[in-house]
Amino acid sequence: MNLFKLSWKYLTFRPLSTGLNVLLLALGLAIITVLLLIQDQFEKKMTQDAAGIDLVVGAKGSPLQLILSSVYHVDFPTGNIPMNEAVRLSRSRLVKQTIPMALGDNYQGYRIVGTNHDYLSLYEVGFSSGKAWEEPFEVVLGAMVAEKSGLKLGDTFTGSHGISVGSHDHDHHDFRVVGVLEPKGNVVDRLVLTSIESVWYTHDEEESGEEEPTSETSEDQDTLAHDHEHQNEEVDLEEDDYENTEEDHENHDHDHDAKFHHPVAKSGFPATDQDREVTTLLVQYRSPMAAVQLPRMINSNTNMQAASPSFEMSRLFELLGVGIQVLEGLAFVLIAISGLGIFIALYNSLKERRYDLAVLRAIGASKFQLLILIFLEGISLTFLGALLGILLGHGFLSILAAQNEQGIAAGLQAWTFLSAELWIVIYALTVGVLASAIPAWSAYQTSIANQLTRK
């Protein structure tokens, strides 16, 4: 007697009831699967992206916002800080290394980050093609940016102001792709990296473009009329002035273009004689003593703000922990309801099948085989629910990652299976066994004589 085949026939005899119980259980297990995957991958990803960064320094504001915008690039920057103060901080005896960054622009939603080559060394990234930037407006693309945008070496594009799609374009000067990074599975994959000078010059062009006059004033028109009356007397002088003006414009254009071909800073801060700003600094401590002294010194004695990635992310996980517990509670409620539904379905079907069970006993089935038959039905239901729940969980995470290509969820690996998911299957099978216990015992006690006599 094939008990597996027989139990499956009984389950498929009532497809609506069976399908509803499986789906209800699957939804609860899917929530647990998603929480397991997100919790595991988020913690690893957060730790990986913040590796080597002891402190982040930026403008006053929310410390958590400073960390999210500067390390994980998922929030708005808190503002800019004067570069002379940043340089002064980098010379402190407590600081081993600082990596300046200039933020505030994007390309199709991917952040354009102005920095130096130390940022590449921090994340130990390699190149799949091309090289690092050496002149202003040369950029290196993260692997995800290159894949999604379709840009390749030698292509040009226009950046946009702000950190989201839909802002106005900086169309005075295009960026040129000189390198594409290898996939690393970290924050660098979704960034467009360039020099700090590129970000400065981009906004210089915007400001100079806004200051250009658009029309002649009435005073200019009067002057032209007056000059026209004395044209014959001053024609030679006007020609000389015109030539001098043309020469000045040519010299200005030459100086203006020359800075676009000047080598950029590959380490440290760019050299400049102007009052410039940067957005943030990534700091590495020289000694453990710096972890105690440096943040307090910056927050109390300067106009800047210091925030620790490890501390702020611990706070964030504590805040998210409440929501995770609520979702876990909801999942367990769904699983409990599903277990109750399986119990009711098996118990009700048992009442209708007592004669069939008696016939099975009459043709040679033992009490123990009837017991196993009912247990198999409950275990089969919960096993199907577990498989469907795990697949639904991974599928939902896949959709979530696809819908957030520029966010931190873009790096989630939806189809990575954890060993902890085996416990989901074990938990589901336990629910099946418990839900089947009473109906199985009732089947075990089935009396052949009573049931056949009643029929």
CSV table of C-alpha atoms in Angstrom, one decimal:
chain,number,residue,atom,x,y,z
A,1,MET,CA,0.0,0.0,0.0
A,2,ASN,CA,1.5,3.3,-1.1
A,3,LEU,CA,0.7,5.7,1.7
A,4,PHE,CA,2.4,8.7,0.0
A,5,LYS,CA,0.2,8.3,-3.1
A,6,LEU,CA,-2.9,7.8,-1.0
A,7,SER,CA,-2.3,10.9,1.2
A,8,TRP,CA,-1.7,13.0,-1.9
A,9,LYS,CA,-5.0,11.8,-3.5
A,10,TYR,CA,-6.9,12.9,-0.3
A,11,LEU,CA,-5.2,16.3,-0.4
A,12,THR,CA,-6.0,17.0,-4.1
A,13,PHE,CA,-9.6,15.8,-3.5
A,14,ARG,CA,-10.3,19.2,-1.9
A,15,PRO,CA,-8.0,21.6,-3.8
A,16,LEU,CA,-9.5,24.9,-2.5
A,17,SER,CA,-9.1,24.0,1.2
A,18,THR,CA,-5.6,22.5,0.6
A,19,GLY,CA,-4.5,25.6,-1.5
A,20,LEU,CA,-5.8,28.1,1.1
A,21,ASN,CA,-4.0,26.4,4.0
A,22,VAL,CA,-0.7,26.1,1.9
A,23,LEU,CA,-0.9,29.8,0.9
A,24,LEU,CA,-1.6,31.0,4.4
A,25,LEU,CA,1.3,29.1,5.8
A,26,ALA,CA,3.5,30.3,2.8
A,27,LEU,CA,2.8,34.0,3.5
A,28,GLY,CA,3.9,33.7,7.1
A,29,LEU,CA,7.1,31.8,6.2
A,30,ALA,CA,7.7,34.3,3.4
A,31,ILE,CA,7.8,37.2,5.9
A,32,ILE,CA,10.3,35.3,8.1
A,33,THR,CA,12.4,34.5,5.0
A,34,VAL,CA,12.5,38.1,3.9
A,35,LEU,CA,13.5,39.3,7.4
A,36,LEU,CA,16.2,36.7,7.6
A,37,LEU,CA,17.7,37.7,4.3
A,38,ILE,CA,17.5,41.5,4.8
A,39,GLN,CA,18.9,41.3,8.4
A,40,ASP,CA,21.8,39.1,7.3
A,41,GLN,CA,22.7,41.0,4.2
A,42,PHE,CA,22.1,44.5,5.5
A,43,GLU,CA,24.4,43.9,8.5
A,44,LYS,CA,27.1,42.4,6.2
A,45,LYS,CA,26.7,45.2,3.7
A,46,MET,CA,26.7,48.0,6.2
A,47,THR,CA,29.9,46.5,7.8
A,48,GLN,CA,31.5,46.1,4.4
A,49,ASP,CA,30.8,49.6,3.2
A,50,ALA,CA,32.0,51.2,6.4
A,51,ALA,CA,35.2,49.1,6.6
A,52,GLY,CA,38.3,51.3,7.2
A,53,ILE,CA,36.3,54.4,8.1
A,54,ASP,CA,36.6,55.4,11.8
A,55,LEU,CA,35.0,58.8,11.6
A,56,VAL,CA,33.0,60.9,9.2
A,57,VAL,CA,33.3,64.7,9.5
A,58,GLY,CA,30.8,67.1,7.8
A,59,ALA,CA,28.5,70.1,8.4
A,60,LYS,CA,26.4,70.3,11.5
A,61,GLY,CA,23.1,68.4,11.4
A,62,SER,CA,21.9,64.9,11.9
A,63,PRO,CA,24.8,62.4,12.6
A,64,LEU,CA,22.8,59.5,11.1
A,65,GLN,CA,22.1,61.6,8.0
A,66,LEU,CA,25.8,62.4,7.7
A,67,ILE,CA,26.7,58.7,7.8
A,68,LEU,CA,24.0,57.6,5.4
A,69,SER,CA,24.9,60.3,2.8
A,70,SER,CA,28.7,60.1,3.1
A,71,VAL,CA,29.3,56.3,3.6
A,72,TYR,CA,26.3,54.6,2.1
A,73,HIS,CA,25.1,57.4,-0.3
A,74,VAL,CA,21.4,57.0,0.4
A,75,ASP,CA,20.5,60.4,2.0
A,76,PHE,CA,20.9,64.1,1.4
A,77,PRO,CA,24.3,65.6,2.5
A,78,THR,CA,24.1,67.9,5.6
A,79,GLY,CA,25.9,70.7,3.8
A,80,ASN,CA,29.5,71.8,3.0
A,81,ILE,CA,32.5,72.6,5.2
A,82,PRO,CA,35.3,75.1,4.4
A,83,MET,CA,38.3,73.3,3.0
A,84,ASN,CA,40.8,75.2,5.1
A,85,GLU,CA,39.2,73.8,8.2
A,86,ALA,CA,39.2,70.3,6.7
A,87,VAL,CA,43.0,70.7,5.8
A,88,ARG,CA,43.7,71.8,9.4
A,89,LEU,CA,41.9,68.8,10.8
A,90,SER,CA,43.8,66.4,8.5
A,91,ARG,CA,47.1,67.7,10.0
A,92,SER,CA,46.1,66.7,13.5
A,93,ARG,CA,48.4,64.2,15.3
A,94,LEU,CA,45.3,62.1,16.0
A,95,VAL,CA,44.5,61.6,12.3
A,96,LYS,CA,46.2,58.9,10.1
A,97,GLN,CA,44.4,59.7,6.9
A,98,THR,CA,41.6,61.8,5.5
A,99,ILE,CA,39.7,61.3,2.3
A,100,PRO,CA,37.8,64.4,1.2
A,101,MET,CA,34.6,64.2,-0.9
A,102,ALA,CA,32.5,66.6,-2.8
A,103,LEU,CA,28.8,65.6,-3.3
A,104,GLY,CA,25.6,67.0,-4.6
A,105,ASP,CA,25.3,65.8,-8.3
A,106,ASN,CA,24.0,62.7,-10.0
A,107,TYR,CA,23.7,60.9,-13.3
A,108,GLN,CA,20.3,59.1,-13.8
A,109,GLY,CA,20.0,58.9,-10.0
A,110,TYR,CA,23.5,57.5,-9.4
A,111,ARG,CA,25.7,59.7,-7.2
A,112,ILE,CA,28.6,61.6,-8.7
A,113,VAL,CA,31.3,61.6,-6.0
A,114,GLY,CA,34.3,64.0,-6.2
A,115,THR,CA,37.2,62.5,-4.3
A,116,ASN,CA,40.8,61.3,-4.8
A,117,HIS,CA,42.5,58.0,-5.6
A,118,ASP,CA,42.6,57.1,-1.9
A,119,TYR,CA,38.9,56.3,-2.1
A,120,LEU,CA,39.7,53.6,-4.6
A,121,SER,CA,42.4,52.2,-2.3
A,122,LEU,CA,40.0,52.3,0.7
A,123,TYR,CA,37.7,49.8,-1.0
A,124,GLU,CA,40.5,47.9,-2.8
A,125,VAL,CA,38.7,48.1,-6.1
A,126,GLY,CA,40.2,47.1,-9.5
A,127,PHE,CA,39.5,48.1,-13.0
A,128,SER,CA,37.7,45.9,-15.5
A,129,SER,CA,38.7,48.4,-18.2
A,130,GLY,CA,40.4,51.8,-18.4
A,131,LYS,CA,42.2,53.7,-15.6
A,132,ALA,CA,41.6,56.2,-12.9
A,133,TRP,CA,40.8,59.9,-13.6
A,134,GLU,CA,43.8,62.2,-14.1
A,135,GLU,CA,42.2,65.4,-15.4
A,136,PRO,CA,39.0,67.3,-14.5
A,137,PHE,CA,35.7,65.9,-15.9
A,138,GLU,CA,37.2,62.4,-16.3
A,139,VAL,CA,35.1,59.8,-14.4
A,140,VAL,CA,35.3,56.2,-13.4
A,141,LEU,CA,32.0,54.2,-13.3
A,142,GLY,CA,31.0,51.6,-10.7
A,143,ALA,CA,30.1,48.2,-12.2
A,144,MET,CA,26.4,48.6,-11.6
A,145,VAL,CA,26.3,52.1,-13.1
A,146,ALA,CA,28.1,50.9,-16.3
A,147,GLU,CA,25.8,47.9,-16.6
A,148,LYS,CA,22.5,49.9,-16.1
A,149,SER,CA,23.5,53.0,-18.1
A,150,GLY,CA,25.3,51.3,-21.0
A,151,LEU,CA,28.2,53.8,-20.9
A,152,LYS,CA,31.6,52.6,-21.9
A,153,LEU,CA,35.1,54.0,-22.3
A,154,GLY,CA,35.2,57.3,-24.2
A,155,ASP,CA,31.5,58.0,-23.8
A,156,THR,CA,30.4,61.4,-22.5
A,157,PHE,CA,27.4,62.4,-20.4
A,158,THR,CA,25.9,65.4,-18.6
A,159,GLY,CA,25.5,65.4,-14.8
A,160,SER,CA,22.5,66.8,-13.0
A,161,HIS,CA,22.2,68.9,-9.9
A,162,GLY,CA,21.0,67.2,-6.7
A,163,ILE,CA,20.9,63.5,-5.8
A,164,SER,CA,17.7,62.4,-7.6
A,165,VAL,CA,16.5,62.1,-11.1
A,166,GLY,CA,14.7,65.1,-12.6
A,167,SER,CA,17.0,67.9,-11.5
A,168,HIS,CA,18.4,70.4,-14.0
A,169,ASP,CA,21.5,69.4,-16.0
A,170,HIS,CA,25.0,70.9,-15.8
A,171,ASP,CA,25.3,71.2,-19.5
A,172,HIS,CA,28.3,73.6,-19.6
A,173,HIS,CA,30.8,70.7,-19.6
A,174,ASP,CA,30.4,67.0,-20.2
A,175,PHE,CA,32.0,64.2,-18.2
A,176,ARG,CA,34.1,61.6,-20.1
A,177,VAL,CA,34.3,58.0,-19.0
A,178,VAL,CA,38.0,56.8,-18.6
A,179,GLY,CA,37.5,53.7,-16.5
A,180,VAL,CA,35.0,51.0,-15.3
A,181,LEU,CA,35.5,49.3,-12.0
A,182,GLU,CA,35.2,45.5,-11.3
A,183,PRO,CA,32.1,44.4,-9.4
A,184,LYS,CA,32.8,44.4,-5.7
A,185,GLY,CA,29.3,44.0,-4.1
A,186,ASN,CA,29.7,47.2,-2.1
A,187,VAL,CA,28.7,50.9,-2.3
A,188,VAL,CA,31.3,51.7,-5.0
A,189,ASP,CA,29.3,49.6,-7.6
A,190,ARG,CA,26.6,52.3,-7.8
A,191,LEU,CA,28.8,55.4,-7.8
A,192,VAL,CA,30.3,57.7,-10.5
A,193,LEU,CA,33.7,58.7,-9.2
A,194,THR,CA,35.6,61.8,-10.3
A,195,SER,CA,38.0,64.4,-8.9
A,196,ILE,CA,36.9,67.1,-6.5
A,197,GLU,CA,38.0,69.7,-9.1
A,198,SER,CA,35.4,68.4,-11.5
A,199,VAL,CA,32.6,69.1,-9.0
A,200,TRP,CA,34.1,72.6,-8.3
A,201,TYR,CA,34.4,73.5,-12.0
A,202,THR,CA,30.9,72.2,-12.7
A,203,HIS,CA,29.4,74.6,-10.2
A,204,ASP,CA,31.8,77.4,-11.3
A,205,GLU,CA,30.4,77.1,-14.8
A,206,GLU,CA,26.8,77.3,-13.5
A,207,GLU,CA,27.6,80.5,-11.5
A,208,SER,CA,29.4,82.2,-14.3
A,209,GLY,CA,26.6,81.3,-16.7
A,210,GLU,CA,24.0,82.9,-14.5
A,211,GLU,CA,26.0,86.2,-14.3
A,212,GLU,CA,26.2,86.7,-18.1
A,213,PRO,CA,24.1,89.6,-19.4
A,214,THR,CA,21.2,88.7,-21.6
A,215,SER,CA,20.3,92.1,-23.2
A,216,GLU,CA,21.7,95.5,-23.9
A,217,THR,CA,20.7,98.4,-21.5
A,218,SER,CA,19.5,101.8,-22.7
A,219,GLU,CA,22.8,103.3,-21.6
A,220,ASP,CA,24.7,101.0,-23.9
A,221,GLN,CA,22.4,102.0,-26.8
A,222,ASP,CA,23.0,105.7,-26.0
A,223,THR,CA,26.7,105.1,-26.0
A,224,LEU,CA,26.6,103.4,-29.3
A,225,ALA,CA,24.6,106.2,-30.8
A,226,HIS,CA,27.1,108.7,-29.4
A,227,ASP,CA,30.0,106.7,-30.8
A,228,HIS,CA,28.3,106.6,-34.2
A,229,GLU,CA,28.4,110.4,-34.4
A,230,HIS,CA,32.1,110.5,-33.8
A,231,GLN,CA,32.9,107.4,-35.9
A,232,ASN,CA,35.0,109.2,-38.5
A,233,GLU,CA,37.1,110.9,-35.8
A,234,GLU,CA,37.9,107.9,-33.6
A,235,VAL,CA,37.9,105.0,-36.1
A,236,ASP,CA,41.6,104.1,-35.5
A,237,LEU,CA,41.2,104.2,-31.7
A,238,GLU,CA,38.2,101.9,-31.9
A,239,GLU,CA,40.0,99.4,-34.0
A,240,ASP,CA,42.9,99.3,-31.6
A,241,ASP,CA,40.5,98.8,-28.7
A,242,TYR,CA,38.7,96.0,-30.6
A,243,GLU,CA,42.0,94.2,-31.2
A,244,ASN,CA,42.9,94.5,-27.5
A,245,THR,CA,39.5,93.2,-26.4
A,246,GLU,CA,39.8,90.2,-28.8
A,247,GLU,CA,43.3,89.5,-27.3
A,248,ASP,CA,41.9,89.6,-23.8
A,249,HIS,CA,39.1,87.2,-24.7
A,250,GLU,CA,41.5,84.8,-26.3
A,251,ASN,CA,43.8,84.9,-23.3
A,252,HIS,CA,40.8,84.4,-20.9
A,253,ASP,CA,39.5,81.4,-23.0
A,254,HIS,CA,43.0,79.9,-23.1
A,255,ASP,CA,43.3,80.2,-19.2
A,256,HIS,CA,39.7,78.9,-18.9
A,257,ASP,CA,40.4,75.8,-21.0
A,258,ALA,CA,43.8,75.2,-19.5
A,259,LYS,CA,42.4,74.3,-16.1
A,260,PHE,CA,40.4,71.5,-17.6
A,261,HIS,CA,43.6,69.8,-18.7
A,262,HIS,CA,45.5,70.4,-15.5
A,263,PRO,CA,46.4,67.3,-13.5
A,264,VAL,CA,44.1,66.8,-10.5
A,265,ALA,CA,45.0,65.8,-6.9
A,266,LYS,CA,45.4,62.1,-6.6
A,267,SER,CA,45.8,62.2,-2.9
A,268,GLY,CA,45.0,64.7,-0.1
A,269,PHE,CA,43.4,68.0,-1.0
A,270,PRO,CA,43.5,69.8,-4.3
A,271,ALA,CA,45.7,72.9,-4.5
A,272,THR,CA,43.8,76.1,-4.8
A,273,ASP,CA,44.1,79.8,-4.0
A,274,GLN,CA,40.3,80.3,-3.7
A,275,ASP,CA,38.0,79.7,-0.7
A,276,ARG,CA,36.7,76.3,-1.6
A,277,GLU,CA,34.4,73.8,0.2
A,278,VAL,CA,34.1,70.1,0.4
A,279,THR,CA,31.1,68.1,1.6
A,280,THR,CA,32.6,65.6,4.0
A,281,LEU,CA,35.8,63.8,5.2
A,282,LEU,CA,36.4,60.1,5.8
A,283,VAL,CA,38.8,59.8,8.7
A,284,GLN,CA,41.1,57.0,9.9
A,285,TYR,CA,42.5,57.2,13.4
A,286,ARG,CA,46.2,57.2,14.1
A,287,SER,CA,45.7,55.5,17.5
A,288,PRO,CA,42.9,54.2,19.8
A,289,MET,CA,43.1,57.4,21.8
A,290,ALA,CA,41.8,59.3,18.9
A,291,ALA,CA,38.4,57.6,19.2
A,292,VAL,CA,38.0,59.3,22.6
A,293,GLN,CA,39.5,62.7,21.9
A,294,LEU,CA,38.9,63.6,18.2
A,295,PRO,CA,35.1,63.4,18.0
A,296,ARG,CA,34.7,65.5,21.1
A,297,MET,CA,37.2,68.1,19.9
A,298,ILE,CA,35.5,68.5,16.5
A,299,ASN,CA,32.0,68.7,17.9
A,300,SER,CA,32.9,71.3,20.6
A,301,ASN,CA,35.6,73.4,19.1
A,302,THR,CA,34.7,73.7,15.4
A,303,ASN,CA,31.8,74.4,13.1
A,304,MET,CA,31.9,70.8,11.9
A,305,GLN,CA,30.3,67.6,13.1
A,306,ALA,CA,31.9,64.2,13.7
A,307,ALA,CA,30.0,61.0,13.6
A,308,SER,CA,31.0,57.4,14.0
A,309,PRO,CA,29.7,54.9,11.4
A,310,SER,CA,29.6,52.0,13.9
A,311,PHE,CA,27.8,53.9,16.6
A,312,GLU,CA,25.2,55.4,14.3
A,313,MET,CA,24.5,52.1,12.5
A,314,SER,CA,24.0,50.4,15.9
A,315,ARG,CA,21.5,53.1,16.8
A,316,LEU,CA,19.7,52.6,13.4
A,317,PHE,CA,19.5,48.8,13.9
A,318,GLU,CA,18.0,49.4,17.4
A,319,LEU,CA,15.3,51.6,15.9
A,320,LEU,CA,14.6,49.1,13.1
A,321,GLY,CA,14.5,46.3,15.6
A,322,VAL,CA,11.0,47.3,16.8
A,323,GLY,CA,9.6,47.1,13.3
A,324,ILE,CA,11.3,43.8,12.7
A,325,GLN,CA,9.8,42.3,15.9
A,326,VAL,CA,6.3,43.5,14.8
A,327,LEU,CA,6.7,41.8,11.4
A,328,GLU,CA,8.0,38.6,13.1
A,329,GLY,CA,5.0,38.6,15.4
A,330,LEU,CA,2.7,39.0,12.4
A,331,ALA,CA,4.4,36.1,10.6
A,332,PHE,CA,4.0,33.8,13.6
A,333,VAL,CA,0.3,34.7,13.9
A,334,LEU,CA,-0.2,33.7,10.2
A,335,ILE,CA,1.7,30.5,10.8
A,336,ALA,CA,-0.4,29.7,13.9
A,337,ILE,CA,-3.6,30.4,12.0
A,338,SER,CA,-2.4,28.2,9.2
A,339,GLY,CA,-1.6,25.4,11.6
A,340,LEU,CA,-5.1,25.7,13.1
A,341,GLY,CA,-6.6,25.6,9.6
A,342,ILE,CA,-4.7,22.4,8.8
A,343,PHE,CA,-5.9,20.9,12.0
A,344,ILE,CA,-9.6,21.8,11.2
A,345,ALA,CA,-9.3,20.5,7.6
A,346,LEU,CA,-7.8,17.2,8.7
A,347,TYR,CA,-10.2,16.7,11.5
A,348,ASN,CA,-13.3,17.5,9.4
A,349,SER,CA,-12.1,15.3,6.5
A,350,LEU,CA,-11.5,12.5,9.0
A,351,LYS,CA,-15.1,12.5,10.0
A,352,GLU,CA,-16.1,12.0,6.4
A,353,ARG,CA,-13.5,9.3,5.8
A,354,ARG,CA,-14.0,7.0,8.8
A,355,TYR,CA,-15.7,4.4,6.6
A,356,ASP,CA,-12.8,4.6,4.1
A,357,LEU,CA,-10.3,4.1,6.9
A,358,ALA,CA,-12.4,1.1,8.2
A,359,VAL,CA,-12.2,-0.4,4.7
A,360,LEU,CA,-8.5,0.1,4.6
A,361,ARG,CA,-8.3,-1.7,8.0
A,362,ALA,CA,-10.5,-4.5,6.6
A,363,ILE,CA,-8.2,-5.1,3.6
A,364,GLY,CA,-5.1,-5.4,5.7
A,365,ALA,CA,-3.9,-1.9,6.8
A,366,SER,CA,-2.7,-1.6,10.4
A,367,LYS,CA,-3.6,1.0,12.9
A,368,PHE,CA,0.0,2.4,12.6
A,369,GLN,CA,-0.4,2.8,8.8
A,370,LEU,CA,-3.6,4.9,9.3
A,371,LEU,CA,-1.7,7.0,11.9
A,372,ILE,CA,1.2,7.5,9.4
A,373,LEU,CA,-1.3,8.3,6.6
A,374,ILE,CA,-2.8,11.3,8.5
A,375,PHE,CA,0.6,12.5,9.6
A,376,LEU,CA,1.8,12.4,5.9
A,377,GLU,CA,-1.2,14.6,4.9
A,378,GLY,CA,-0.3,17.3,7.5
A,379,ILE,CA,3.5,17.1,6.8
A,380,SER,CA,2.9,17.3,3.0
A,381,LEU,CA,0.7,20.4,3.4
A,382,THR,CA,3.3,22.2,5.6
A,383,PHE,CA,6.3,21.1,3.4
A,384,LEU,CA,4.6,22.6,0.3
A,385,GLY,CA,3.9,25.7,2.3
A,386,ALA,CA,7.5,26.0,3.4
A,387,LEU,CA,8.8,25.6,-0.1
A,388,LEU,CA,6.3,28.1,-1.5
A,389,GLY,CA,7.1,30.5,1.4
A,390,ILE,CA,10.8,30.5,0.8
A,391,LEU,CA,10.4,31.0,-2.9
A,392,LEU,CA,7.9,33.9,-2.3
A,393,GLY,CA,10.4,35.5,0.2
A,394,HIS,CA,13.3,35.4,-2.3
A,395,GLY,CA,11.0,36.6,-5.1
A,396,PHE,CA,9.8,39.6,-3.1
A,397,LEU,CA,13.4,40.5,-2.2
A,398,SER,CA,14.3,40.2,-5.9
A,399,ILE,CA,11.5,42.7,-6.8
A,400,LEU,CA,12.6,45.0,-4.0
A,401,ALA,CA,16.2,45.1,-5.3
A,402,ALA,CA,15.1,45.6,-8.9
A,403,GLN,CA,12.8,48.6,-7.9
A,404,ASN,CA,15.7,50.3,-5.9
A,405,GLU,CA,18.5,50.4,-8.4
A,406,GLN,CA,20.1,53.5,-6.9
A,407,GLY,CA,19.4,52.7,-3.2
A,408,ILE,CA,21.1,50.4,-0.7
A,409,ALA,CA,18.7,47.6,-1.5
A,410,ALA,CA,20.2,47.4,-5.0
A,411,GLY,CA,23.1,45.4,-3.7
A,412,LEU,CA,20.9,42.7,-2.0
A,413,GLN,CA,21.4,39.2,-3.4
A,414,ALA,CA,17.9,37.9,-3.6
A,415,TRP,CA,18.7,34.3,-4.5
A,416,THR,CA,21.3,33.7,-1.9
A,417,PHE,CA,20.1,30.9,0.4
A,418,LEU,CA,21.0,30.9,4.0
A,419,SER,CA,21.5,27.8,6.3
A,420,ALA,CA,19.0,29.4,8.7
A,421,GLU,CA,16.3,28.8,6.0
A,422,LEU,CA,16.5,25.1,6.8
A,423,TRP,CA,15.0,25.9,10.2
A,424,ILE,CA,12.0,27.4,8.4
A,425,VAL,CA,11.4,24.0,6.8
A,426,ILE,CA,11.9,22.3,10.1
A,427,TYR,CA,9.5,24.7,11.9
A,428,ALA,CA,6.9,24.2,9.2
A,429,LEU,CA,7.1,20.4,9.5
A,430,THR,CA,6.7,20.7,13.2
A,431,VAL,CA,3.5,22.7,12.7
A,432,GLY,CA,2.3,20.0,10.4
A,433,VAL,CA,3.0,17.3,13.0
A,434,LEU,CA,1.3,19.2,15.8
A,435,ALA,CA,-1.7,20.0,13.6
A,436,SER,CA,-2.0,16.3,12.6
A,437,ALA,CA,-1.6,14.8,16.0
A,438,ILE,CA,-5.2,14.7,17.2
A,439,PRO,CA,-6.7,13.6,13.8
A,440,ALA,CA,-4.0,10.9,13.5
A,441,TRP,CA,-4.8,9.6,16.9
A,442,SER,CA,-8.5,9.6,16.1
A,443,ALA,CA,-7.7,7.6,12.9
A,444,TYR,CA,-5.6,5.2,15.0
A,445,GLN,CA,-8.6,4.4,17.2
A,446,THR,CA,-10.9,3.7,14.3
A,447,SER,CA,-13.1,0.6,14.9
A,448,ILE,CA,-13.7,-1.6,11.9
A,449,ALA,CA,-16.9,-3.2,13.2
A,450,ASN,CA,-18.6,0.0,14.3
A,451,GLN,CA,-17.9,1.9,11.1
A,452,LEU,CA,-18.8,-0.9,8.7
A,453,THR,CA,-22.0,-1.7,10.7
A,454,ARG,CA,-23.1,2.0,10.6
A,455,LYS,CA,-22.6,2.2,6.8
